[in-house]
Amino acid sequence: MKKKGIIVAAFFGFILLTSTVMISLPGLMTPIDTETTITGTPADNFPDAQRAQFCGSGDAKSTSYVREFTIPTVCTNPLAIVTDFEGNVWFAQTNTGNLAKFDPLTETFTEYENPTWPPNGRSMMWGIDAAPDGSIWYTDETFDSIWKFTPHNEKYQRLTYPSQGDALPQKLKFEGSQVIVNDFTGNKITFLDPTQAEQKDFNYLSIPSPVDDSVTGDFAMDAENNLWYTNWLFQQSGVLVKFDQDGYRETVVDTGEELLPLFDHIEVLALPETMQTPNGVVAGEDGKIWLVDTSSSYFFSFDPDDETFTQYVTSDPPLSSYGNSSGIIKTPISRPYWVETNDMGQIIFNEQTANRMAVMDPKSETLVEYFIPSMNPNWGDCGDMQNCGLAQVFDFTVDGDKIWFTEWVENNIGVVDTSVGLPLDIELESNIMTLQAGESK
């Protein structure tokens, strides 16, 4: 495996803001049994002592590159986010079960109440996408469901996710005429036909994991219609899987057999030992597969032609992101979480415990990191330190030169405007800077 450093340009739009938190795979934490003041708002799902931690610690903020917008309803815990074909921003609220829309032109929110959501119900909703017909689809971890929301009649429809035993439908994407979902703990990738949404039962195809007792992570489709995804054991590395779905379907048609061995159309490649939690995956326009590792500060490219991985590293999280008032944090890490690409072929990912959005240009091998203005001190070792903590940016979506994101514990959404010019130019004699693992310059 090759290791390469990249030039890092870090921009302090307002105050140096970033993070290192003590979690990497957040779920729904059970609130402790303490005094709860009833307010008639979603904040009632948390005891008084935890409301600052989960419901927000301050007002929305802005920098030269980042703007934040406060959601009208308090303590919604926004998570999955996507833009539709008209440029509206949609996001799921884990603490209300509702969808919300933000109009960037009028800068107004519309929140749509889900009448079938159980009182006090909470669910991590990791995946969301806009369908060609304008409907919004998203996943629901707690109730093992996929939801379809139709904006013109404001109708919610719950679709039971096909599962046997433990299941956790996570990321969701429309690819052509199908919906693809990874079942994180159910250990499979599922292909669904969205035209059957009105039917009681879905026809679906599930790809089981080639690694026993592992989890199935994010997925991406390359230019040749191959599906790439990860199977891994927590902090024990895993494999990158390539599924030739066209070859499989052609074989089904040629043989007339509906049930054929899937593994005849699967290629399995071992991940580097330094990649222990490969959450996000995306296919770049150069044909490479990009992966991010949530157990470190590393991200990787994989070249299918020569089957080699190249390892990159982010800059170190600044002290303000984690505080370290106790002195116990010796090696802070940025924890890249999900990864996408934009129209220019750049690689974009969120650095969970550095409170940053990152944009990497594979051609120039430069990395620009945008600091998120809001910080919640309850998610860092902040002590008496001011301007410290995390907003917990757990999801984002790319729309042209804008990167929209949610702040799970600050009750905000935000946007990075990558079209804003940067205050300096970088010129080097060589476009490659070699660094040791974990080193930054």
PDB file of N, CA and C in Angstrom, residues 44-89:
ATOM      1  N   ASP A  44     -38.609  17.229  25.638  1.00  0.00           N
ATOM      2  CA  ASP A  44     -39.116  16.395  26.731  1.00  0.00           C
ATOM      3  C   ASP A  44     -38.590  14.969  26.660  1.00  0.00           C
ATOM      4  N   ASN A  45     -38.005  14.584  25.535  1.00  0.00           N
ATOM      5  CA  ASN A  45     -37.403  13.251  25.429  1.00  0.00           C
ATOM      6  C   ASN A  45     -36.090  13.148  26.196  1.00  0.00           C
ATOM      7  N   PHE A  46     -35.612  14.264  26.716  1.00  0.00           N
ATOM      8  CA  PHE A  46     -34.373  14.284  27.488  1.00  0.00           C
ATOM      9  C   PHE A  46     -34.624  14.913  28.853  1.00  0.00           C
ATOM     10  N   PRO A  47     -33.989  14.400  29.897  1.00  0.00           N
ATOM     11  CA  PRO A  47     -34.077  15.058  31.203  1.00  0.00           C
ATOM     12  C   PRO A  47     -33.410  16.428  31.148  1.00  0.00           C
ATOM     13  N   ASP A  48     -33.753  17.271  32.075  1.00  0.00           N
ATOM     14  CA  ASP A  48     -33.228  18.640  32.074  1.00  0.00           C
ATOM     15  C   ASP A  48     -31.708  18.669  31.983  1.00  0.00           C
ATOM     16  N   ALA A  49     -31.053  17.760  32.692  1.00  0.00           N
ATOM     17  CA  ALA A  49     -29.591  17.773  32.767  1.00  0.00           C
ATOM     18  C   ALA A  49     -28.927  17.462  31.436  1.00  0.00           C
ATOM     19  N   GLN A  50     -29.667  16.853  30.491  1.00  0.00           N
ATOM     20  CA  GLN A  50     -29.070  16.466  29.210  1.00  0.00           C
ATOM     21  C   GLN A  50     -29.517  17.349  28.054  1.00  0.00           C
ATOM     22  N   ARG A  51     -30.361  18.325  28.301  1.00  0.00           N
ATOM     23  CA  ARG A  51     -30.904  19.105  27.185  1.00  0.00           C
ATOM     24  C   ARG A  51     -29.856  19.963  26.494  1.00  0.00           C
ATOM     25  N   ALA A  52     -28.947  20.530  27.229  1.00  0.00           N
ATOM     26  CA  ALA A  52     -27.890  21.306  26.575  1.00  0.00           C
ATOM     27  C   ALA A  52     -27.007  20.411  25.719  1.00  0.00           C
ATOM     28  N   GLN A  53     -26.849  19.155  26.135  1.00  0.00           N
ATOM     29  CA  GLN A  53     -25.999  18.223  25.403  1.00  0.00           C
ATOM     30  C   GLN A  53     -26.631  17.781  24.095  1.00  0.00           C
ATOM     31  N   PHE A  54     -27.954  17.564  24.086  1.00  0.00           N
ATOM     32  CA  PHE A  54     -28.614  17.010  22.905  1.00  0.00           C
ATOM     33  C   PHE A  54     -29.470  18.016  22.141  1.00  0.00           C
ATOM     34  N   CYS A  55     -29.839  19.121  22.764  1.00  0.00           N
ATOM     35  CA  CYS A  55     -30.788  20.048  22.140  1.00  0.00           C
ATOM     36  C   CYS A  55     -30.152  21.338  21.645  1.00  0.00           C
ATOM     37  N   GLY A  56     -28.883  21.551  21.946  1.00  0.00           N
ATOM     38  CA  GLY A  56     -28.209  22.753  21.466  1.00  0.00           C
ATOM     39  C   GLY A  56     -27.682  23.610  22.592  1.00  0.00           C
ATOM     40  N   SER A  57     -26.557  24.254  22.325  1.00  0.00           N
ATOM     41  CA  SER A  57     -25.903  25.058  23.351  1.00  0.00           C
ATOM     42  C   SER A  57     -25.787  26.530  22.984  1.00  0.00           C
ATOM     43  N   GLY A  58     -26.286  26.923  21.810  1.00  0.00           N
ATOM     44  CA  GLY A  58     -26.163  28.320  21.406  1.00  0.00           C
ATOM     45  C   GLY A  58     -26.907  28.601  20.118  1.00  0.00           C
ATOM     46  N   ASP A  59     -26.783  29.833  19.637  1.00  0.00           N
ATOM     47  CA  ASP A  59     -27.454  30.256  18.416  1.00  0.00           C
ATOM     48  C   ASP A  59     -26.651  29.850  17.177  1.00  0.00           C
ATOM     49  N   ALA A  60     -27.327  29.880  16.021  1.00  0.00           N
ATOM     50  CA  ALA A  60     -26.646  29.610  14.756  1.00  0.00           C
ATOM     51  C   ALA A  60     -25.587  30.676  14.497  1.00  0.00           C
ATOM     52  N   LYS A  61     -24.498  30.273  13.858  1.00  0.00           N
ATOM     53  CA  LYS A  61     -23.374  31.169  13.607  1.00  0.00           C
ATOM     54  C   LYS A  61     -22.989  31.117  12.129  1.00  0.00           C
ATOM     55  N   SER A  62     -22.137  32.043  11.736  1.00  0.00           N
ATOM     56  CA  SER A  62     -21.684  32.089  10.347  1.00  0.00           C
ATOM     57  C   SER A  62     -20.229  32.518  10.273  1.00  0.00           C
ATOM     58  N   THR A  63     -19.580  32.147   9.171  1.00  0.00           N
ATOM     59  CA  THR A  63     -18.225  32.593   8.848  1.00  0.00           C
ATOM     60  C   THR A  63     -18.236  33.049   7.397  1.00  0.00           C
ATOM     61  N   SER A  64     -17.080  33.344   6.863  1.00  0.00           N
ATOM     62  CA  SER A  64     -17.001  33.741   5.456  1.00  0.00           C
ATOM     63  C   SER A  64     -17.362  32.601   4.519  1.00  0.00           C
ATOM     64  N   TYR A  65     -17.279  31.362   5.016  1.00  0.00           N
ATOM     65  CA  TYR A  65     -17.473  30.185   4.172  1.00  0.00           C
ATOM     66  C   TYR A  65     -18.665  29.330   4.584  1.00  0.00           C
ATOM     67  N   VAL A  66     -19.112  29.477   5.813  1.00  0.00           N
ATOM     68  CA  VAL A  66     -20.145  28.603   6.367  1.00  0.00           C
ATOM     69  C   VAL A  66     -21.278  29.439   6.953  1.00  0.00           C
ATOM     70  N   ARG A  67     -22.521  29.057   6.632  1.00  0.00           N
ATOM     71  CA  ARG A  67     -23.697  29.672   7.263  1.00  0.00           C
ATOM     72  C   ARG A  67     -24.509  28.584   7.949  1.00  0.00           C
ATOM     73  N   GLU A  68     -25.061  28.912   9.096  1.00  0.00           N
ATOM     74  CA  GLU A  68     -25.916  27.992   9.839  1.00  0.00           C
ATOM     75  C   GLU A  68     -27.316  28.587   9.965  1.00  0.00           C
ATOM     76  N   PHE A  69     -28.313  27.695  10.056  1.00  0.00           N
ATOM     77  CA  PHE A  69     -29.704  28.100  10.199  1.00  0.00           C
ATOM     78  C   PHE A  69     -30.332  27.258  11.305  1.00  0.00           C
ATOM     79  N   THR A  70     -30.987  27.910  12.256  1.00  0.00           N
ATOM     80  CA  THR A  70     -31.603  27.203  13.376  1.00  0.00           C
ATOM     81  C   THR A  70     -32.973  26.672  12.984  1.00  0.00           C
ATOM     82  N   ILE A  71     -33.223  25.415  13.274  1.00  0.00           N
ATOM     83  CA  ILE A  71     -34.513  24.785  12.996  1.00  0.00           C
ATOM     84  C   ILE A  71     -35.558  25.355  13.961  1.00  0.00           C
ATOM     85  N   PRO A  72     -36.743  25.749  13.485  1.00  0.00           N
ATOM     86  CA  PRO A  72     -37.732  26.390  14.363  1.00  0.00           C
ATOM     87  C   PRO A  72     -38.142  25.548  15.563  1.00  0.00           C
ATOM     88  N   THR A  73     -38.376  24.250  15.357  1.00  0.00           N
ATOM     89  CA  THR A  73     -38.725  23.369  16.467  1.00  0.00           C
ATOM     90  C   THR A  73     -37.459  23.019  17.237  1.00  0.00           C
ATOM     91  N   VAL A  74     -37.527  23.092  18.549  1.00  0.00           N
ATOM     92  CA  VAL A  74     -36.334  22.835  19.354  1.00  0.00           C
ATOM     93  C   VAL A  74     -36.047  21.341  19.421  1.00  0.00           C
ATOM     94  N   CYS A  75     -34.781  21.006  19.559  1.00  0.00           N
ATOM     95  CA  CYS A  75     -34.328  19.657  19.903  1.00  0.00           C
ATOM     96  C   CYS A  75     -34.805  18.580  18.937  1.00  0.00           C
ATOM     97  N   THR A  76     -34.655  18.823  17.630  1.00  0.00           N
ATOM     98  CA  THR A  76     -35.121  17.836  16.648  1.00  0.00           C
ATOM     99  C   THR A  76     -34.075  16.781  16.318  1.00  0.00           C
ATOM    100  N   ASN A  77     -32.795  17.038  16.636  1.00  0.00           N
ATOM    101  CA  ASN A  77     -31.697  16.125  16.282  1.00  0.00           C
ATOM    102  C   ASN A  77     -31.691  15.796  14.787  1.00  0.00           C
ATOM    103  N   PRO A  78     -31.421  16.771  13.915  1.00  0.00           N
ATOM    104  CA  PRO A  78     -31.418  16.519  12.468  1.00  0.00           C
ATOM    105  C   PRO A  78     -30.272  15.594  12.077  1.00  0.00           C
ATOM    106  N   LEU A  79     -30.548  14.705  11.120  1.00  0.00           N
ATOM    107  CA  LEU A  79     -29.506  13.757  10.710  1.00  0.00           C
ATOM    108  C   LEU A  79     -29.401  13.674   9.189  1.00  0.00           C
ATOM    109  N   ALA A  80     -30.054  12.708   8.548  1.00  0.00           N
ATOM    110  CA  ALA A  80     -29.896  12.520   7.102  1.00  0.00           C
ATOM    111  C   ALA A  80     -30.391  13.749   6.345  1.00  0.00           C
ATOM    112  N   ILE A  81     -29.664  14.128   5.294  1.00  0.00           N
ATOM    113  CA  ILE A  81     -29.974  15.359   4.559  1.00  0.00           C
ATOM    114  C   ILE A  81     -29.725  15.153   3.070  1.00  0.00           C
ATOM    115  N   VAL A  82     -30.579  15.786   2.231  1.00  0.00           N
ATOM    116  CA  VAL A  82     -30.450  15.673   0.780  1.00  0.00           C
ATOM    117  C   VAL A  82     -31.095  16.897   0.145  1.00  0.00           C
ATOM    118  N   THR A  83     -30.698  17.221  -1.079  1.00  0.00           N
ATOM    119  CA  THR A  83     -31.377  18.260  -1.848  1.00  0.00           C
ATOM    120  C   THR A  83     -32.205  17.603  -2.939  1.00  0.00           C
ATOM    121  N   ASP A  84     -33.365  18.210  -3.261  1.00  0.00           N
ATOM    122  CA  ASP A  84     -34.203  17.658  -4.319  1.00  0.00           C
ATOM    123  C   ASP A  84     -33.852  18.323  -5.647  1.00  0.00           C
ATOM    124  N   PHE A  85     -34.630  18.005  -6.679  1.00  0.00           N
ATOM    125  CA  PHE A  85     -34.296  18.472  -8.021  1.00  0.00           C
ATOM    126  C   PHE A  85     -34.613  19.953  -8.220  1.00  0.00           C
ATOM    127  N   GLU A  86     -35.303  20.569  -7.257  1.00  0.00           N
ATOM    128  CA  GLU A  86     -35.603  21.993  -7.313  1.00  0.00           C
ATOM    129  C   GLU A  86     -34.676  22.806  -6.412  1.00  0.00           C
ATOM    130  N   GLY A  87     -33.741  22.134  -5.760  1.00  0.00           N
ATOM    131  CA  GLY A  87     -32.796  22.834  -4.905  1.00  0.00           C
ATOM    132  C   GLY A  87     -33.213  22.964  -3.462  1.00  0.00           C
ATOM    133  N   ASN A  88     -34.386  22.421  -3.098  1.00  0.00           N
ATOM    134  CA  ASN A  88     -34.803  22.438  -1.700  1.00  0.00           C
ATOM    135  C   ASN A  88     -33.967  21.452  -0.892  1.00  0.00           C
ATOM    136  N   VAL A  89     -33.776  21.757   0.371  1.00  0.00           N
ATOM    137  CA  VAL A  89     -32.986  20.912   1.261  1.00  0.00           C
ATOM    138  C   VAL A  89     -33.937  20.164   2.192  1.00  0.00           C
TER     139      VAL A  89
END
